[in-house]
Coordinates of C-alpha atoms in Angstrom, one line a residue:
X195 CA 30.4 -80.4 128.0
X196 CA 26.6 -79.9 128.5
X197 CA 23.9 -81.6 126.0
X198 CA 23.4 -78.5 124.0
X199 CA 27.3 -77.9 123.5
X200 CA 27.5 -81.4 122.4
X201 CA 24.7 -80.9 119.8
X202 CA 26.3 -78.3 118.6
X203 CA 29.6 -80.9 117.6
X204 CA 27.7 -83.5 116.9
X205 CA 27.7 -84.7 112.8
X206 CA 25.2 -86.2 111.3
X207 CA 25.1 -88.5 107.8
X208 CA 24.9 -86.3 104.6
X209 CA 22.4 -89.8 102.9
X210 CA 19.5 -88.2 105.2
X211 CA 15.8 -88.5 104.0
X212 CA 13.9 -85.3 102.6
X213 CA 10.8 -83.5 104.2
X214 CA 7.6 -82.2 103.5
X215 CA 7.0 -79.2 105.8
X216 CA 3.2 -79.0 106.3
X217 CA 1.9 -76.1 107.9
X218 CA -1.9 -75.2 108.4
X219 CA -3.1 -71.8 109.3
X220 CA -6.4 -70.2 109.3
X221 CA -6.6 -66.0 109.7
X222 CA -2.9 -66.5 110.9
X223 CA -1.3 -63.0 111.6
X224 CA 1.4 -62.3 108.4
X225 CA 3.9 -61.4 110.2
X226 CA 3.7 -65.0 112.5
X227 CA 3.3 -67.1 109.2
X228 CA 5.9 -65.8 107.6
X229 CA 8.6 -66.0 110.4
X230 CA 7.7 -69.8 110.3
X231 CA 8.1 -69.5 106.4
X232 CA 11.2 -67.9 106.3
X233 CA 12.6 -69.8 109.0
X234 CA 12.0 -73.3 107.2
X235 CA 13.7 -71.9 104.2
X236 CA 16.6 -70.4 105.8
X237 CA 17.6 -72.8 108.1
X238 CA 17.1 -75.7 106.3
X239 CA 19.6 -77.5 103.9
X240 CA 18.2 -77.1 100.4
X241 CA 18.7 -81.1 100.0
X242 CA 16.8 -81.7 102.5
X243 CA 13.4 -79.7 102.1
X244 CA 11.7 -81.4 99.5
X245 CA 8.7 -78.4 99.7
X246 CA 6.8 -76.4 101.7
X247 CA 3.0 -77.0 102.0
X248 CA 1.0 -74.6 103.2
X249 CA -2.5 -75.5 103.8
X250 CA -5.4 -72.5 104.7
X251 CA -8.2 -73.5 106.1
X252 CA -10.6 -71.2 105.0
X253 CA -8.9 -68.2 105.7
X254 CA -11.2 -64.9 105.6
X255 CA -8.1 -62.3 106.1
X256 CA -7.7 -60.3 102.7
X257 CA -3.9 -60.6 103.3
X258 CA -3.7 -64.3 103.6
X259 CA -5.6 -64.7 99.8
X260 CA -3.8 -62.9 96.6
X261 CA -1.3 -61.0 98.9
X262 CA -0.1 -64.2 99.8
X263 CA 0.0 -66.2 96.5
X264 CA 2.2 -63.4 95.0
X265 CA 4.2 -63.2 97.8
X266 CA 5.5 -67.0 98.0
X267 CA 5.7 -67.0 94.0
X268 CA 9.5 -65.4 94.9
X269 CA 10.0 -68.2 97.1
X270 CA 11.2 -71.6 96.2
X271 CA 9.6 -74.9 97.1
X272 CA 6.5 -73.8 98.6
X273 CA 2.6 -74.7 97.3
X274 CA -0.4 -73.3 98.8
X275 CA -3.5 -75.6 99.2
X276 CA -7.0 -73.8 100.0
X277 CA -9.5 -75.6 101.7
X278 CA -13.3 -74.3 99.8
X279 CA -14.7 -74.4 103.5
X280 CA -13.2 -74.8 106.8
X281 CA -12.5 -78.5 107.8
X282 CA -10.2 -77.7 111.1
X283 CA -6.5 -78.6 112.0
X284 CA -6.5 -82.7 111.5
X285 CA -8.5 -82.7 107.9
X286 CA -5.9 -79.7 107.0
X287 CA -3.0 -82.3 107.8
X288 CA -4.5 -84.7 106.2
X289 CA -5.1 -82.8 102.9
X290 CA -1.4 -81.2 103.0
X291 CA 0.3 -85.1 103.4
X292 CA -1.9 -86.5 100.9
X293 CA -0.2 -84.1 98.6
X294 CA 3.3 -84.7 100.1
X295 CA 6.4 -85.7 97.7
X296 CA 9.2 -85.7 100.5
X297 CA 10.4 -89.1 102.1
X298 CA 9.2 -87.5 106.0
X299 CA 6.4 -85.2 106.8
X300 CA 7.2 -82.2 108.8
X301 CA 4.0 -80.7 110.4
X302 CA 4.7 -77.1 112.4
X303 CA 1.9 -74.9 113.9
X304 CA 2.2 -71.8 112.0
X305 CA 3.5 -69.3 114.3
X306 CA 6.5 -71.0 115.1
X307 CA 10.7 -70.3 114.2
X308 CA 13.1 -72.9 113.4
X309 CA 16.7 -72.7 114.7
X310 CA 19.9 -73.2 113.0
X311 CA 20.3 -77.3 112.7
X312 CA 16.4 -78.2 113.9
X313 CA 15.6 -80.4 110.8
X314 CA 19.1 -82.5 111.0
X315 CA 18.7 -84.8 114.1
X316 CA 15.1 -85.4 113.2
X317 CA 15.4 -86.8 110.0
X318 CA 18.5 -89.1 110.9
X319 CA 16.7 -90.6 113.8
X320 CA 14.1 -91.4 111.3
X321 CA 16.9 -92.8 108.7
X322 CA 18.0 -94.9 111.7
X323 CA 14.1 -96.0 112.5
X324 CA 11.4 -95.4 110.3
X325 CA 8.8 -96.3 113.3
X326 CA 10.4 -93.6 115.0
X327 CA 8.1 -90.6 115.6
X328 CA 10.4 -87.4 116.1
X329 CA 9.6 -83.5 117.6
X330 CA 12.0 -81.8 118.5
X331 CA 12.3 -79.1 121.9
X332 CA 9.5 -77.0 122.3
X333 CA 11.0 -73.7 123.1
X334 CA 8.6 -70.6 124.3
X335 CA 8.2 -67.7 121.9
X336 CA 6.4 -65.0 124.2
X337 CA 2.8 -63.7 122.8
X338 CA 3.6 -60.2 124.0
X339 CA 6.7 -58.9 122.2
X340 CA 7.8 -62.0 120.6
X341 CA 11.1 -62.8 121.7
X342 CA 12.9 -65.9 121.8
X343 CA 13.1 -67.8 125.2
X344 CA 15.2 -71.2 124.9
X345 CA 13.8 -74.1 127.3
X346 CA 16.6 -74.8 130.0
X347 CA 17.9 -78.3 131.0
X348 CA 16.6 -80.5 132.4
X349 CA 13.9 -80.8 129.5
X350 CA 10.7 -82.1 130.4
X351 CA 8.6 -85.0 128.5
X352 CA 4.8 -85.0 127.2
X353 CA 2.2 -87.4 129.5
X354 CA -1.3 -87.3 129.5
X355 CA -4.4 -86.8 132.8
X356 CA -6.9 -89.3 132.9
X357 CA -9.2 -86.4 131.7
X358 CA -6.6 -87.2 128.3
X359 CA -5.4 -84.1 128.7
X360 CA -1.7 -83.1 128.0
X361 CA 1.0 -81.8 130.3
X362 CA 5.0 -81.7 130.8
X363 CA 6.4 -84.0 133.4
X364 CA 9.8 -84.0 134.4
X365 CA 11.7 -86.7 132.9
X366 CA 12.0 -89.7 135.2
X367 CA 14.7 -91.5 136.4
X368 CA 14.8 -94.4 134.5
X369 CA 14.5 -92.8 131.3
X370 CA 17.7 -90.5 132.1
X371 CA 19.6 -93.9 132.9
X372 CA 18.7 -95.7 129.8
X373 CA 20.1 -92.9 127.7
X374 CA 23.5 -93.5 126.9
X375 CA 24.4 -89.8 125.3
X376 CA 23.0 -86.6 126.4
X377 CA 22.0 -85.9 122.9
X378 CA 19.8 -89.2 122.9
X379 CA 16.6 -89.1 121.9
X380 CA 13.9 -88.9 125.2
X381 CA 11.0 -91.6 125.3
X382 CA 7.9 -89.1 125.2
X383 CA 4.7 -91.0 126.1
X384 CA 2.5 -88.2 124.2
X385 CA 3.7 -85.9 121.8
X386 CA 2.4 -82.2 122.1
X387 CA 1.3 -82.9 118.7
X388 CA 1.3 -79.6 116.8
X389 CA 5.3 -79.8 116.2
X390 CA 6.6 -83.6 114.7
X391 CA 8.5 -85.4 112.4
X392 CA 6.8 -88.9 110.7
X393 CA 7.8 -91.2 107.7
X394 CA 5.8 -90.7 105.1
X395 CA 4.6 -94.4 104.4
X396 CA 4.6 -95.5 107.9
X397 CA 1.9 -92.5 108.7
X398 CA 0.0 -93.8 106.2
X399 CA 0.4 -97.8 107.3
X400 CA -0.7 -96.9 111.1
X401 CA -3.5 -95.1 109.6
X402 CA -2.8 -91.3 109.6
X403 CA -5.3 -89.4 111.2
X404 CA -8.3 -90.6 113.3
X405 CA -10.6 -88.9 110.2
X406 CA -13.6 -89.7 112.6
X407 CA -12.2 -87.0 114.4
X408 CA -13.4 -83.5 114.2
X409 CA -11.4 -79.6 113.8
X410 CA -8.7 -79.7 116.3
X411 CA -8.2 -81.6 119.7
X412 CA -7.3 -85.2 121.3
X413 CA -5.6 -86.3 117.7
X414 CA -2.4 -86.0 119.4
X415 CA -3.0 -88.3 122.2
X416 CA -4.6 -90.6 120.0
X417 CA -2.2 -91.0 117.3
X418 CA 0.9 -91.5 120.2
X419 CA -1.1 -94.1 121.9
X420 CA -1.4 -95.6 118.4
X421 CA 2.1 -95.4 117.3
X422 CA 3.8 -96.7 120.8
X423 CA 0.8 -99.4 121.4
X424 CA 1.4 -100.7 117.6
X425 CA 5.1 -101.4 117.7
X426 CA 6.3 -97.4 116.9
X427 CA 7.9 -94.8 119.4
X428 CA 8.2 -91.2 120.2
X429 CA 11.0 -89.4 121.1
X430 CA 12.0 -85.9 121.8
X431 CA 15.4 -84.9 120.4
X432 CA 17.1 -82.6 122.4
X433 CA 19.6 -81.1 119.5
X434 CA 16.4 -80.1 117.2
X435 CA 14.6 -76.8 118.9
X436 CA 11.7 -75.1 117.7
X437 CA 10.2 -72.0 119.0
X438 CA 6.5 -71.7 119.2
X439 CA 4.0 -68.9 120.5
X440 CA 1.7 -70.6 122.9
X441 CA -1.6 -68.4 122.7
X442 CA -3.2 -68.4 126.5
X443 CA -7.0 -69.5 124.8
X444 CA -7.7 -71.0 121.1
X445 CA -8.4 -68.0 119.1
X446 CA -10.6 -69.1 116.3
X447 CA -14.2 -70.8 116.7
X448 CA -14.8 -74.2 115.8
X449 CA -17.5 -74.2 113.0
X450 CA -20.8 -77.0 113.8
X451 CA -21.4 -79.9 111.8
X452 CA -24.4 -80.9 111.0
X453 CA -26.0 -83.5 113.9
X454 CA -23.6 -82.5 115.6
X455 CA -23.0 -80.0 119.0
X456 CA -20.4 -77.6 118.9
X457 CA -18.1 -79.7 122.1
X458 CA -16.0 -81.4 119.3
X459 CA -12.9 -81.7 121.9
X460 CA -14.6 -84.1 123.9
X461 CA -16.4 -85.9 121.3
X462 CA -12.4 -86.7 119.8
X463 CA -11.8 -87.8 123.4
X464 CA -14.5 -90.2 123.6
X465 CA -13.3 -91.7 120.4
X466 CA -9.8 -91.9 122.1
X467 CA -11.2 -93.6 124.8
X468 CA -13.0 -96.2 123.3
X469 CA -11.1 -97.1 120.7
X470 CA -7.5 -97.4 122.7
X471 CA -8.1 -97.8 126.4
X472 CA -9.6 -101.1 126.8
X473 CA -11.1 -101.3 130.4
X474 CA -9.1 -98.1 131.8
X475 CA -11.3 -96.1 129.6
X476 CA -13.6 -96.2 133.2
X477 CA -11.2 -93.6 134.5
X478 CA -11.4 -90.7 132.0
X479 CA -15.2 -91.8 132.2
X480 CA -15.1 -90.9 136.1
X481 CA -13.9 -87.9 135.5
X482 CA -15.6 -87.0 133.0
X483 CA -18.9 -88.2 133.9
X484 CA -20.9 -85.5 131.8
X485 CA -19.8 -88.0 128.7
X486 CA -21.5 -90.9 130.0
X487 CA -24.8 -90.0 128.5
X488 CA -23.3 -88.3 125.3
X489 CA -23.9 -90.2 122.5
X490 CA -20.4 -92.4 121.8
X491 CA -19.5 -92.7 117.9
X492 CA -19.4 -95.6 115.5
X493 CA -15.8 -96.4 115.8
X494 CA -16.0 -100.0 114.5
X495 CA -13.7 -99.1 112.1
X496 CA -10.4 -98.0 113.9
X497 CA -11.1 -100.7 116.0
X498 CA -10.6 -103.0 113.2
X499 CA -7.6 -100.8 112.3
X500 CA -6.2 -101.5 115.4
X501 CA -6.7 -105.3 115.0
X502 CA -5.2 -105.1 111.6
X503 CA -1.9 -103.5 113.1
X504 CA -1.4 -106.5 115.6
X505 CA -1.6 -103.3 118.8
X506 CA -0.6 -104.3 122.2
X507 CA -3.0 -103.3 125.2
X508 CA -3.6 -100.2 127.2
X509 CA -2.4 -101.8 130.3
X510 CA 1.1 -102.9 128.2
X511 CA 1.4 -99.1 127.5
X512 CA 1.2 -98.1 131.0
X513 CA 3.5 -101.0 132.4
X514 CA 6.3 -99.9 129.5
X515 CA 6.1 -96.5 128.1
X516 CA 4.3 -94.1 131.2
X517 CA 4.8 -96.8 134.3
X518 CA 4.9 -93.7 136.7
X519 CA 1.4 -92.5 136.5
X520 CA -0.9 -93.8 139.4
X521 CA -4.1 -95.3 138.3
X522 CA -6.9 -94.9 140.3
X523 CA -8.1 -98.6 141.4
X524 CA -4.5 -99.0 142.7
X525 CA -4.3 -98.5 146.4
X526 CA -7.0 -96.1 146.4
X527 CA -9.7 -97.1 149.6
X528 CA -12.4 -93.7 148.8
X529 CA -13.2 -92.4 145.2
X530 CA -15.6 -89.9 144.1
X531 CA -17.5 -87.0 145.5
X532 CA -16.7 -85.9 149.2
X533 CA -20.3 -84.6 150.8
X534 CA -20.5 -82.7 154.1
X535 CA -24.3 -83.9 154.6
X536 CA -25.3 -81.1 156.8
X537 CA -25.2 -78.6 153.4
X538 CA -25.1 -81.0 150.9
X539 CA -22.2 -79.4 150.0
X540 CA -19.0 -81.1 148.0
X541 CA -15.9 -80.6 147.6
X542 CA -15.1 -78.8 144.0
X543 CA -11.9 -77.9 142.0
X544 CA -14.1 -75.1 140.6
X545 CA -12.6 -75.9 137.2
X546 CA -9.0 -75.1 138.3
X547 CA -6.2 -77.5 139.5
X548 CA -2.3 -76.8 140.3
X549 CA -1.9 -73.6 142.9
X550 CA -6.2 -73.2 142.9
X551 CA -7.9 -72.8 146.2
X552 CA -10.1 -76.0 147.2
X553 CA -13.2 -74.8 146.7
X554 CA -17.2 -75.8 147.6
X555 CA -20.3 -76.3 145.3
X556 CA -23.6 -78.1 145.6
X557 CA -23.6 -82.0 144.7
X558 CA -24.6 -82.4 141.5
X559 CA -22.9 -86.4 141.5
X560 CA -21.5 -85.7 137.9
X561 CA -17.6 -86.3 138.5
X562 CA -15.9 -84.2 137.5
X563 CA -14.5 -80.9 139.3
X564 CA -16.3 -83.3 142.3
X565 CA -14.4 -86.3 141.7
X566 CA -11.5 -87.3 144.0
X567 CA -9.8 -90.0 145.0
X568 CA -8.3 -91.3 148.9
X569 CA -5.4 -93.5 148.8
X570 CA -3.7 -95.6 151.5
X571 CA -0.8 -92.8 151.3
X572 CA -3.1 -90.2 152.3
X573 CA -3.1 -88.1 149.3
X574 CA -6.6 -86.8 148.8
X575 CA -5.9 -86.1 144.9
X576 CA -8.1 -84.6 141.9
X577 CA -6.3 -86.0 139.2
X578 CA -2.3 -85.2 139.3
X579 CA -3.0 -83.1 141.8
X580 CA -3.0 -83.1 145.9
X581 CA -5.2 -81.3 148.6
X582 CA -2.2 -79.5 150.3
X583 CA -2.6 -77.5 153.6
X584 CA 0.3 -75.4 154.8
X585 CA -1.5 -74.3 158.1
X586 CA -2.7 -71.1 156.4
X587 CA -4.2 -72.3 153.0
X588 CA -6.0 -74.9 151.8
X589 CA -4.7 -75.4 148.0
X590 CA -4.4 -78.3 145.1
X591 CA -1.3 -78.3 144.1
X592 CA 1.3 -81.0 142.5
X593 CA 1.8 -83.5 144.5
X594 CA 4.9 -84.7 146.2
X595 CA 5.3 -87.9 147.5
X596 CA 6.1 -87.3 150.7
X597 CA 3.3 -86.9 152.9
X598 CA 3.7 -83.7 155.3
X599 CA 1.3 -80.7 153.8
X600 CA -0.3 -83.3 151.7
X601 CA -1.4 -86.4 154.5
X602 CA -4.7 -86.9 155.7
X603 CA -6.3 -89.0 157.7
X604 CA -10.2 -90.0 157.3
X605 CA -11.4 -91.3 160.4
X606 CA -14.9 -91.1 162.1
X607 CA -16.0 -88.8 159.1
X608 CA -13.4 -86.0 159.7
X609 CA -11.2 -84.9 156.9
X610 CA -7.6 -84.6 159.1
X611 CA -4.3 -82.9 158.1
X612 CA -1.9 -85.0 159.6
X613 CA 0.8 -82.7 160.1
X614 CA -1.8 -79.5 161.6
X615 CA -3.8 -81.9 163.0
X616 CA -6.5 -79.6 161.4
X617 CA -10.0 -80.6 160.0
X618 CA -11.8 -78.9 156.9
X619 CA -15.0 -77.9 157.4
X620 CA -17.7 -75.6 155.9
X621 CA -17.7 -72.2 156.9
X622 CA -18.8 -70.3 153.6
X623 CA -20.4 -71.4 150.3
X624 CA -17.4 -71.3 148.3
X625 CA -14.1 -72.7 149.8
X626 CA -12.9 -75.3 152.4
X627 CA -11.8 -73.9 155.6
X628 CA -9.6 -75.4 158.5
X629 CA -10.8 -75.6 162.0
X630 CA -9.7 -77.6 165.4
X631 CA -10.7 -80.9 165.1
X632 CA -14.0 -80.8 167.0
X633 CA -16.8 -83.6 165.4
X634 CA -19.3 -80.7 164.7
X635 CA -21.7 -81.3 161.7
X636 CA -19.8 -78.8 159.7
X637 CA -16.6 -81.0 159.7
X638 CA -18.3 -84.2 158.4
X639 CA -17.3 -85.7 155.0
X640 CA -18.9 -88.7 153.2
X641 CA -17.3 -90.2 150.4
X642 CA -19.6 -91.7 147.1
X643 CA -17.5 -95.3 147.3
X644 CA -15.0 -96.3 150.8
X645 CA -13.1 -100.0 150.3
X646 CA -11.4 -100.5 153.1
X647 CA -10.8 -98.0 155.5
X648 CA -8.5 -100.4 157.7
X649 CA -5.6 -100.6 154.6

């Protein structure tokens, strides 16, 4: 019997806890909002769903103001709270739990569907743990005709880049072995964020919301570093799936505060960064150099909120809960920008990573798309990603862990596949070519900062 058979058999205590379901929209479509609506109400146990909240942000769609208050008056349990000017997705959350009477707070993008028995094994792993931060699968609802497209096994787990960005990883090892049941909840070291299931008073006692963040990005990363470095967890529950349409760019604009510029994503970041990753804060730094010279904000105050809460380090985070990810100083022997001196020309991501042609751009010694790391394996990375050569392209792509496309050697300046016995060198102004080794100007590489070239 497979997990998802077993989820199906699986009984759960009747004594369970009841939700708030917050859900935030601004100039949602009708027809997406409602489907989350509906599919709260209708697949939910009645003693369970203490309300729906719905919070608008500022909506400006005609359909989404009295339309929409007459509609839900035929619907049980739900309030509507409108926002008198647009305050983005955290302070939206934040004004939909303050108003929360339910035991656990349910927050759901609003263009998601909820599946027959999704709200179940969240709210008994929270009965079982109140420090126990809950989402359940993420499955894909397609943007193009809608349809329903359930995730496969094996599931994959949130992590974070050092640019503190999110991805999926596959689920390691380790964390297969400890579980005991197939329908045991998986150790997540980041949440996605916009789908989650908290205790109402222990949000509230680790702090809710970063509120010195701003609209909508990095509060997901923040608040899981928070809850696992501050004695909490996060787990993803495979018997709880949830649909969600996952939009290819952010549709709506983010509106400018005053004093402020309009890059509120990485302003959150920096407050991330600062406030939670002690002295590895350096490596998101390195990548993203541009921030250096941004001004950094007062966060004197979640500091102190993380002294109040007794938190553990950034480096006991890495060594427990996300042990697999590489960091940089460790056995790397060459970090950041890789110059052929004859063009003063640098090797560039161009701004795209997994399956992206390696690509060429003047040094502008800013980190970022430049910034790469050497290591005594002889990955040449950018990030989670490897410089792979398959005799006929030069690509970044995930890497593997096992040398062949993705070996070089850096000897005498030259930049060496070690399966091809190829060298890159400059033969346009936009991407890395691969030529026989010769020693020719073109095929020289410097790199910013070189340890030990002997390891």
């Amino acid at each position: 019997m497979n997990g998802q058979s077993r989820c199906k058999v699986k009984k759960y205590r009747p004594d369970l806890p009841t939700t708030s379901v917050i859900i935030c929209f601004h100039n949602e479509a009708w027809s997406t909002l409602l489907r989350t609506v509906h599919s709260v109400i209708n697949r939910t146990p009645p003693r369970y769903l203490k309300e729906i909240i719905l919070v608008d942000d500022a909506s400006t769609r005609d359909d989404l103001k009295q339309r929409l208050d007459d509609y839900v008056m035929n619907l049980a349990k739900i309030r509507i709270i409108r926002l008198s000017k647009r305050e983005g997705l955290i302070r939206a959350r934040l004004q939909g739990a303050s108003k929360a009477r339910g035991d656990v707070l349910t927050f759901l993008d609003a263009h998601c569907e909820c599946t027959i028995g999704w709200v179940e094994p969240l709210l008994a792993r929270i009965k079982k743990d109140r420090r126990c931060v809950v989402m359940p699968v993420i499955d894909e609802i397609s943007e193009t005709n809608f349809h329903y497209n359930a995730v496969p096994e094996p599931f994959q787990r949130g992590v974070f880049k050092w640019r503190l960005e999110f991805t999926w990883r596959p689920i390691p090892q380790y964390e297969m072995e400890r579980r005991s049941d197939e329908t045991d909840g998986i150790k997540t070291p980041v949440m996605a964020g916009g789908l989650f299931s908290i205790d109402k008073k222990y949000f509230e006692e680790i702090g809710t919301y970063d509120q010195g963040m701003d609209i909508w990005g990095g509060e997901n990363i923040e608040i899981s570093f928070r809850i696992w470095m501050c004695e909490g967890s996060i787990e993803m529950l495979p018997c709880s799936r949830v649909g969600h349409v996952f939009r290819p760019r952010f549709p709506y604009s983010f509106p400018n505060r005053k004093g402020r510029d309009g890059d509120v994503v990485s302003r959150n970041l920096m407050r991330v960064a600062d406030v939670w990753m002690d002295d590895y804060s350096k490596h998101f730094y390195n990548i993203r150099f541009d921030l250096k010279r941004k001004e950094h904000d007062d966060v004197t105050e979640r500091l102190a909120l993380r002294k109040q809460l007794g938190c553990k380090t950034f480096k006991w985070y890495l060594d427990n809960i996300y042990p697999e990810l590489e960091i940089p100083d460790d056995n790397y022997i060459a970090t950041g920008e890789i110059k052929n001196p004859d063009t003063s020309l640098c090797l560039d991501t161009l701004g795209k990573q997994d399956g992206a042609p390696l690509g060429l751009y003047l040094c502008h010694g800013q980190g970022g798309n430049q910034y790469f790391t050497f290591n005594s394996r002889g990955e040449l990375r950018s990030e989670d990603n490897c410089v792979d050569y398959n005799g006929h392209d030069l690509y970044l792509r995930e890497c593997d862990n096992l040398g062949l496309n993705q070996k070089w050697v850096y000897k005498k300046n030259l930049l060496m596949n070690n399966r091809f016995k190829m060298c890159m060198e400059v033969r346009t102004t936009k991407y890395v070519m691969m030529g026989h080794c010769s020693g020719a100007k073109n095929q020289e590489w410097t790199f910013n900062k070189v340890e030990d070239m002997k390891r």
